[in-house]
CSV table of C-alpha atoms and ligand atoms in Angstrom, one decimal:
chain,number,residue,atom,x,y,z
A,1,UNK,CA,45.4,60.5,198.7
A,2,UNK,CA,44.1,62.4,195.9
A,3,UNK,CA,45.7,65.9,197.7
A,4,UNK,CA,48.5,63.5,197.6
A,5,UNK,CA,48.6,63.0,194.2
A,6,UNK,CA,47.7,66.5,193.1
A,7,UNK,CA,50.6,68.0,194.9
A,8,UNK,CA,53.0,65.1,193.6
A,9,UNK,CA,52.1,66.7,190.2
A,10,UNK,CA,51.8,69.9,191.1
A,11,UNK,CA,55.6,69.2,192.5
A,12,UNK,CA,56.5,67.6,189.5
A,13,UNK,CA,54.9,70.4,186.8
A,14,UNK,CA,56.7,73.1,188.7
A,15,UNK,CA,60.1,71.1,188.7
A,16,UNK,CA,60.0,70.4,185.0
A,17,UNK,CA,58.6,73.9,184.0
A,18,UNK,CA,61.7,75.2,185.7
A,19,UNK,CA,64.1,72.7,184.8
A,20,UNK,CA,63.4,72.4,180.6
A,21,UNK,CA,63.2,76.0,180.1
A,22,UNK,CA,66.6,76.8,182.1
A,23,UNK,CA,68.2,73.2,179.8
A,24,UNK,CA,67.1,74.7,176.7
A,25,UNK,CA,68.0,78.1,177.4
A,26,UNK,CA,71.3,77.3,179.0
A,27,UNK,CA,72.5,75.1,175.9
A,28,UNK,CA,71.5,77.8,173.5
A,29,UNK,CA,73.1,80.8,175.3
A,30,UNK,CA,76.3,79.1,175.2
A,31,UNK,CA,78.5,82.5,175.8
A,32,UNK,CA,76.1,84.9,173.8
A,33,UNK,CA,77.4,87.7,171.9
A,34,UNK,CA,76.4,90.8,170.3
A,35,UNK,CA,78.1,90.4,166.9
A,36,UNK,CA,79.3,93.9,166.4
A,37,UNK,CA,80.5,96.3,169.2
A,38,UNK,CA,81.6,99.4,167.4
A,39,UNK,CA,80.2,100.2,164.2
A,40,UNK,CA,82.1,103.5,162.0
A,41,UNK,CA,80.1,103.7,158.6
A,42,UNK,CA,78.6,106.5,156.6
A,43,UNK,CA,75.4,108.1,155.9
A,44,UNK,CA,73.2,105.6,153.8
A,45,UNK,CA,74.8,102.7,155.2
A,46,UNK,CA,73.0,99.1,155.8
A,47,UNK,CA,74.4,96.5,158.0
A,48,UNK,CA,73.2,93.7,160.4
A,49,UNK,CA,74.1,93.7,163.8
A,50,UNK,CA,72.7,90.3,165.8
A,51,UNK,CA,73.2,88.2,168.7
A,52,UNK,CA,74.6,84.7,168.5
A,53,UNK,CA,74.1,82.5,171.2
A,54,UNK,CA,70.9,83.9,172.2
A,55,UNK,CA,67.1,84.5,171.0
A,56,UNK,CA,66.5,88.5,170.3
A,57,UNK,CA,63.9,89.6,172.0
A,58,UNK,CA,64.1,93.4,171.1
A,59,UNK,CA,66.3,95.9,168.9
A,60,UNK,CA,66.0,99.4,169.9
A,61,UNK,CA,68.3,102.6,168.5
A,62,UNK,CA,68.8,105.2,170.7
A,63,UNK,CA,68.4,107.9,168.1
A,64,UNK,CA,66.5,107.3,165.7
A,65,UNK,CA,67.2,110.5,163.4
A,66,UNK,CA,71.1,108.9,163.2
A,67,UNK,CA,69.7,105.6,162.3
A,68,UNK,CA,67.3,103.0,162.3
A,69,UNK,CA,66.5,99.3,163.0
A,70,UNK,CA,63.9,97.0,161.8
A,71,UNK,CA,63.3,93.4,163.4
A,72,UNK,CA,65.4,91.3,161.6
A,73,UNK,CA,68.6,94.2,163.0
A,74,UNK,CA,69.1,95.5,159.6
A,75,UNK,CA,70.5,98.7,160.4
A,76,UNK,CA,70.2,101.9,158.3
A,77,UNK,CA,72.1,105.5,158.9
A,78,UNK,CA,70.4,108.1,157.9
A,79,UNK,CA,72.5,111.4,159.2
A,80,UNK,CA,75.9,112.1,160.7
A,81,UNK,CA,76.1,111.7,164.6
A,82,UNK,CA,76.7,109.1,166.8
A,83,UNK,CA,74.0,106.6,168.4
A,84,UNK,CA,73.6,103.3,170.2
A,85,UNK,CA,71.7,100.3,169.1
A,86,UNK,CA,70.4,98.0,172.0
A,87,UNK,CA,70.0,94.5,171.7
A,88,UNK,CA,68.1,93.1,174.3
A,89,UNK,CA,67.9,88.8,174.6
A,90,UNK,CA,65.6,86.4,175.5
A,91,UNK,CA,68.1,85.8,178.2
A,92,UNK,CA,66.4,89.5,179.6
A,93,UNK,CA,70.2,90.9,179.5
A,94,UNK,CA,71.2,94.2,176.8
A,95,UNK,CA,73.7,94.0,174.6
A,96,UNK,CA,74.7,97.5,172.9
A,97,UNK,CA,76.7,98.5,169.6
A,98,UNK,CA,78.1,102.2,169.2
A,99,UNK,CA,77.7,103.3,166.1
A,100,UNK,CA,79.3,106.4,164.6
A,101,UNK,CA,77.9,108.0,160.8
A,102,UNK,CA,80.3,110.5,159.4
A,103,UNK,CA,79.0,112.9,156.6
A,104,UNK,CA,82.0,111.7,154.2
A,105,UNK,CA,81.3,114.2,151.5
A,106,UNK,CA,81.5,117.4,153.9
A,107,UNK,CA,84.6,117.0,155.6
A,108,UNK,CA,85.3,121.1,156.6
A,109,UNK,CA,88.9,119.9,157.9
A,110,UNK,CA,90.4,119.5,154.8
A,111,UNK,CA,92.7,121.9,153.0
A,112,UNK,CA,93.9,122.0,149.9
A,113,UNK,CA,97.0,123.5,149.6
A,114,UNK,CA,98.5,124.0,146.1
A,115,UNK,CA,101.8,123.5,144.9
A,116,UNK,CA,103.8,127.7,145.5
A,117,UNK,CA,106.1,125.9,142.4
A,118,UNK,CA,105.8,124.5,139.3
A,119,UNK,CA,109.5,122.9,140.1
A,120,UNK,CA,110.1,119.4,140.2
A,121,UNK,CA,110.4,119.5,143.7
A,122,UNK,CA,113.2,117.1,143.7
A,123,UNK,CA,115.7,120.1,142.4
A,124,UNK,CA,114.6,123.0,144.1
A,125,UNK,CA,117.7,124.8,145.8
A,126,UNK,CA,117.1,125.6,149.2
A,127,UNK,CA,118.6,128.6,148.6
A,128,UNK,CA,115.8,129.7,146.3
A,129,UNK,CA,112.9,128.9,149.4
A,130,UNK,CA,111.8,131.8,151.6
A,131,UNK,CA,112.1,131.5,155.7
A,132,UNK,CA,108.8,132.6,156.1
A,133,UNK,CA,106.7,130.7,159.4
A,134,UNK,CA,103.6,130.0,158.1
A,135,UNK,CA,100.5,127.9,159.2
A,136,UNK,CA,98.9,124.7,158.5
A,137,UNK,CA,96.0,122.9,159.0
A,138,UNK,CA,95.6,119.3,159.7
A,139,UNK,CA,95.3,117.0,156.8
A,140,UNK,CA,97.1,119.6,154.6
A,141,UNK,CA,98.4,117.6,151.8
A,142,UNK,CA,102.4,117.4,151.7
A,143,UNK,CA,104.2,115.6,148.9
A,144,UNK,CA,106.1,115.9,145.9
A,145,UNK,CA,103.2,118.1,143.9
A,146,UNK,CA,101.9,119.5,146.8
A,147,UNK,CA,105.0,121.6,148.5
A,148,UNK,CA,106.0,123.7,151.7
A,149,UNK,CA,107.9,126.5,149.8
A,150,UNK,CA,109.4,127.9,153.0
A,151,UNK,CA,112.0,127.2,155.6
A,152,UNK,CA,110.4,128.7,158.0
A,153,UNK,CA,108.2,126.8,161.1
A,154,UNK,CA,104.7,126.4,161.6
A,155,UNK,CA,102.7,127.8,164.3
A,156,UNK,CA,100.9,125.8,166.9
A,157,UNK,CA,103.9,123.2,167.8
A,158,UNK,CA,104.3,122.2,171.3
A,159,UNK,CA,107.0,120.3,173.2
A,160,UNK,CA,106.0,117.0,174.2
A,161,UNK,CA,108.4,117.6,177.5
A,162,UNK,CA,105.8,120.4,178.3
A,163,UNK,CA,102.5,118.8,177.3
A,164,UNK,CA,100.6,116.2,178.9
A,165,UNK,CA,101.6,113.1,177.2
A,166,UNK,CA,100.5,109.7,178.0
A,167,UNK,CA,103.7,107.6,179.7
A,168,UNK,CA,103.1,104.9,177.3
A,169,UNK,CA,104.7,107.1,174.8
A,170,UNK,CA,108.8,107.9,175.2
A,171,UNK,CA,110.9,110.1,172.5
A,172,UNK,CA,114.3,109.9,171.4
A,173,UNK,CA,114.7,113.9,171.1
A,174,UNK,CA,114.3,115.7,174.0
A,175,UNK,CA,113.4,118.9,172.2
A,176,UNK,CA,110.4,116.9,170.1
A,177,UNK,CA,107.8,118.6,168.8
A,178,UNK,CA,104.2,118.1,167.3
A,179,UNK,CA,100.8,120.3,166.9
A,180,UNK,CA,99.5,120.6,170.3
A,181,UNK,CA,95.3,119.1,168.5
A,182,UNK,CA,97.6,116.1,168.0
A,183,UNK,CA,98.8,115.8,171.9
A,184,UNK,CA,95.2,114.3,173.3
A,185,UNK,CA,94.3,112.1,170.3
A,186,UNK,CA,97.4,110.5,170.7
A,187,UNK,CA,97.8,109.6,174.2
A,188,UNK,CA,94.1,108.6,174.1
A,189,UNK,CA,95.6,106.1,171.2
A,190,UNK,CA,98.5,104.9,173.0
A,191,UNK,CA,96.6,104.5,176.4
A,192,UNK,CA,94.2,102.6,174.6
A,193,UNK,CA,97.1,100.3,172.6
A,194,UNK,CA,98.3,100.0,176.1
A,195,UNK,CA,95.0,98.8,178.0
A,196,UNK,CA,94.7,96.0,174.5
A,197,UNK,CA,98.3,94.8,174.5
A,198,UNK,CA,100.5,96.2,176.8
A,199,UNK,CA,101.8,98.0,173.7
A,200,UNK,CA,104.7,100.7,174.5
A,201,UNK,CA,105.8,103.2,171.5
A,202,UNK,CA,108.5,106.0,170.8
A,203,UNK,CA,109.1,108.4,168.6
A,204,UNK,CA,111.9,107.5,166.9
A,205,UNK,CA,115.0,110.4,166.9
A,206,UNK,CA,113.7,113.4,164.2
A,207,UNK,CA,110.3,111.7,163.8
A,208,UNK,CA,107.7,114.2,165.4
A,209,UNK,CA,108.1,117.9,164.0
A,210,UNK,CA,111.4,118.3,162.1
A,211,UNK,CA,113.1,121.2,160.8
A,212,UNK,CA,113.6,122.3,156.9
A,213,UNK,CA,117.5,122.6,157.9
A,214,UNK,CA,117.3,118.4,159.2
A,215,UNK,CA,115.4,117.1,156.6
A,216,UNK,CA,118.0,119.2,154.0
A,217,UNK,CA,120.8,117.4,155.5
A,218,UNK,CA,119.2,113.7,155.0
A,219,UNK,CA,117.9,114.3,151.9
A,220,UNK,CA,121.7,116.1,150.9
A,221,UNK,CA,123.1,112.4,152.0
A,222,UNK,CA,120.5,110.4,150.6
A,223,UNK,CA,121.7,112.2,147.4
A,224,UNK,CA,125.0,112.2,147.4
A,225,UNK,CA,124.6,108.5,148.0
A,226,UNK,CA,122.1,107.9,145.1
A,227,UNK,CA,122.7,110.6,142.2
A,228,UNK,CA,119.0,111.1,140.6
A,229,UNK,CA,117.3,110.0,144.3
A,230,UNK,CA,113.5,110.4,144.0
A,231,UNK,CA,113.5,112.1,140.3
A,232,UNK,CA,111.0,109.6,139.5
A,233,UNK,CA,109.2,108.5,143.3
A,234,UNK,CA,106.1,107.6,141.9
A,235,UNK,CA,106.9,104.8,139.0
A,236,UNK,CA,109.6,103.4,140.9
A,237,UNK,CA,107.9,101.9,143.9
A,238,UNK,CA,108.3,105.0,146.1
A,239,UNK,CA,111.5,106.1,148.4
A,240,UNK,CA,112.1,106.5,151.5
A,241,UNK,CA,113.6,110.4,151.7
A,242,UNK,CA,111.8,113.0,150.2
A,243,UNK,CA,113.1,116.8,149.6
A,244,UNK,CA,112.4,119.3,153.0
A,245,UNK,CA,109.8,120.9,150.6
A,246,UNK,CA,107.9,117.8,150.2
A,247,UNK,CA,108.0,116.5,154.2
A,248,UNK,CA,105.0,116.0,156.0
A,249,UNK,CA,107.3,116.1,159.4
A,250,UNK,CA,107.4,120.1,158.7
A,251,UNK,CA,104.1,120.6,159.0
A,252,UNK,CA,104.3,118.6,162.9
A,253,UNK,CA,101.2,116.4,162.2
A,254,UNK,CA,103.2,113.2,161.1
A,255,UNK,CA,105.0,111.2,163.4
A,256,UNK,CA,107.4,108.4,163.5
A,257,UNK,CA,107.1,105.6,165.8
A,258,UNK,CA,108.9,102.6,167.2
A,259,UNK,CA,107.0,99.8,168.1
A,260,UNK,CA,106.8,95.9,168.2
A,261,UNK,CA,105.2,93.9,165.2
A,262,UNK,CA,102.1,93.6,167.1
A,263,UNK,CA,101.9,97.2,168.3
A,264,UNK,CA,102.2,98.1,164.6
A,265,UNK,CA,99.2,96.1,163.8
A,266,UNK,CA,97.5,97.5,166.5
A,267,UNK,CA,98.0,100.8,165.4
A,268,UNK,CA,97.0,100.0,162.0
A,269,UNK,CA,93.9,98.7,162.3
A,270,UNK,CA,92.4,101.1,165.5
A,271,UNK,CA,94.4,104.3,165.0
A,272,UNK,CA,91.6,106.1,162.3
A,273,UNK,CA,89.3,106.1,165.6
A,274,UNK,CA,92.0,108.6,166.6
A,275,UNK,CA,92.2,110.8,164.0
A,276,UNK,CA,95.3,108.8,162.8
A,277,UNK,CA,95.9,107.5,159.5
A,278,UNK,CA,98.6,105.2,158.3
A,279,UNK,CA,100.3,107.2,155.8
A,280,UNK,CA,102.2,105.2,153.2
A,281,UNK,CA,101.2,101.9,152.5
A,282,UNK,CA,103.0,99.3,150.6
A,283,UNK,CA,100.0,99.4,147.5
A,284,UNK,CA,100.1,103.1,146.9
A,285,UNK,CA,102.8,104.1,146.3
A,286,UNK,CA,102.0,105.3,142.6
A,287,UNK,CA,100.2,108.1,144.4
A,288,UNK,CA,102.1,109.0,147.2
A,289,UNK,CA,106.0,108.8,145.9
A,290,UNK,CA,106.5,107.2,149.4
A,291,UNK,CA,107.2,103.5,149.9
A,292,UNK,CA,105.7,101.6,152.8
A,293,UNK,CA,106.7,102.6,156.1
A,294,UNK,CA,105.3,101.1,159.1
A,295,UNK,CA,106.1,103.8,161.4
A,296,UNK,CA,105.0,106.7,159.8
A,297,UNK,CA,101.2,108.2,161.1
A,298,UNK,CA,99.5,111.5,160.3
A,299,UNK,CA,96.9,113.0,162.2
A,300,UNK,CA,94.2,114.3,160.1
A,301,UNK,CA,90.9,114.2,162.2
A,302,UNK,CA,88.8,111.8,162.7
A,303,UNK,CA,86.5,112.3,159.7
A,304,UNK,CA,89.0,112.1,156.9
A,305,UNK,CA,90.7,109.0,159.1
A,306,UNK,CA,87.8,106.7,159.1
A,307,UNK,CA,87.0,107.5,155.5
A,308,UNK,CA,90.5,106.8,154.4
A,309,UNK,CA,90.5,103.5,156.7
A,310,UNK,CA,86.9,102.3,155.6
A,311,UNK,CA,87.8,103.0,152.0
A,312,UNK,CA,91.2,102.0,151.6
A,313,UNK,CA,92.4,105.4,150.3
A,314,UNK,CA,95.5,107.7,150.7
A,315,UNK,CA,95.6,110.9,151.4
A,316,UNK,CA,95.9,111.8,148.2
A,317,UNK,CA,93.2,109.5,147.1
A,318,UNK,CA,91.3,110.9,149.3
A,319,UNK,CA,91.7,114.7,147.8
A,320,UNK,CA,91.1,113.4,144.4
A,321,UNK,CA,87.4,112.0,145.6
A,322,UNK,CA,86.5,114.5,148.0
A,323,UNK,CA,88.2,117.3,147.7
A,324,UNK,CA,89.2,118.5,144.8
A,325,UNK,CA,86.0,117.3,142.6
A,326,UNK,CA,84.7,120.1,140.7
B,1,ZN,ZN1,108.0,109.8,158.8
């Protein structure tokens, strides 16, 4: 009887010990998460990363010379690079954030390219420009103080009908062009917008590299339509045509896009993991001359991208802080 009784409880104490545990653990890992997946900061950085859902049972970073952890998942960058921060549960499963440091005050890739006139570029005659080809880097700064004095083409263009373009991507023009560094970033971008929404975009007609000859004949319309068009871009809320001198589509960087509401927003918010900035917003116009435009993107790496992105600046804010300090 006693052996009875002994394994009875035995029986029981096993069946309990298994049964609590798994109730307790099951109602508190109610779909655990990691609460950040991706992380894009700078050097000196401090953020939390946790899991919800879930007891911690260990945080480990992958390399520790990019950044570091401590036990409460208090994270810390120390250099540029990239890393991965583990998170592994009491549940026994891992749970990893990427994180990417950029060295914000070093970026090599940008140029600053100073104005080859003191003109107002708004009345410079086209006839006065040279036709020199020239080139240009990415994240060259094109606007109305910082000009293209030439008619001529840059080097480095490619045709997107002979590259290898993602098919989530159409174009109106059949001759469009853009910098061949631009070609992978992109379709990566698109394929991506793709995979998250189903997301489908085309460059509208004119809006991937474009001429000094087609941008003189809208800006000669715009012009005739509005006497005085743009002699003032940056008090009066911006325009929307700017002089061939001053066009970022020249330099076959900047593209155009057609898209639904949603793959806008998409693009907004993810393309500086690209390289991809969003070039003219809505609130700075006072610095760029150029009103809001939801299509318009410019590749500039993808340094200056997620420093733009993470602080809110245009390109040209971006020059003032980082570039052209003394
Ligand atoms: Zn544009």
């Amino acid at each position: 009887m006693s052996n009875i009784k002994k394994n009875v409880f035995l029986t029981l104490f096993i069946v309990i010990s298994l049964i609590v545990p798994s109730f307790r653990i099951q109602g508190a890992t109610n779909k655990p998460y990691i609460t950040c997946k991706e992380k894009i900061c700078e050097i000196g950085d401090k953020f939390y990363v946790k899991l919800k859902g879930v007891g911690t049972e260990s945080y480990v970073i992958a390399d520790e010379t990019v950044a570091v952890v401590n036990e409460k998942g208090k994270v810390k960058t120390k250099r540029a690079g990239k890393t991965k921060l583990t998170i592994t549960g009491e549940n026994g499963k891992k749970y990893t954030c990427k994180i990417k440091v950029y060295d914000t005050n070093r970026c090599k890739d940008a140029v600053t390219v100073k104005s080859k006139s003191s003109k107002k570029s708004a009345s410079i005659k086209s006839t006065d420009v040279p036709e020199e080809n020239f080139h240009v880097e990415r994240a060259t700064l094109v606007n109305f103080s910082n000009i293209l004095y030439t008619k001529g083409t840059p080097d480095g263009l490619v045709y997107l009908r002979n590259s290898k373009i993602t098919d989530k991507l159409t174009y109106k023009d059949s001759d469009c062009r853009l910098q061949k560094e631009v070609i992978k970033p992109l379709s990566q971008m698109l394929e991506d917008a793709y995979a998250a929404g189903k997301f489908k975009y085309t460059i509208i007609g004119g809006g991937g590299y474009r001429e000094f000859a087609t941008q003189e004949r809208y800006w000669t319309r715009r012009q005739n339509m509005y006497p005085g068009y743009a002699d003032d871009p940056y008090n009066n809320g911006g325009v929307i045509c700017v002089p061939p001198v001053c066009s970022e589509h020249r330099t076959g960087f900047a593209i155009d896009f057609d898209a639904t509401k949603e793959g806008f927003k998409w693009l907004k918010e993810n393309c500086y993991k690209y390289g991809f900035i969003h070039r003219y917003e809505g609130d700075k116009t006072t610095y760029t001359g150029v009103m809001d435009e939801d299509e318009h993107y410019t590749y500039v790496g993808k340094d200056i991208a997620a420093t733009c992105y993470l602080e809110h600046l245009c390109l040209e804010e971006y020059y003032e802080k980082y570039v052209n300090v003394k």
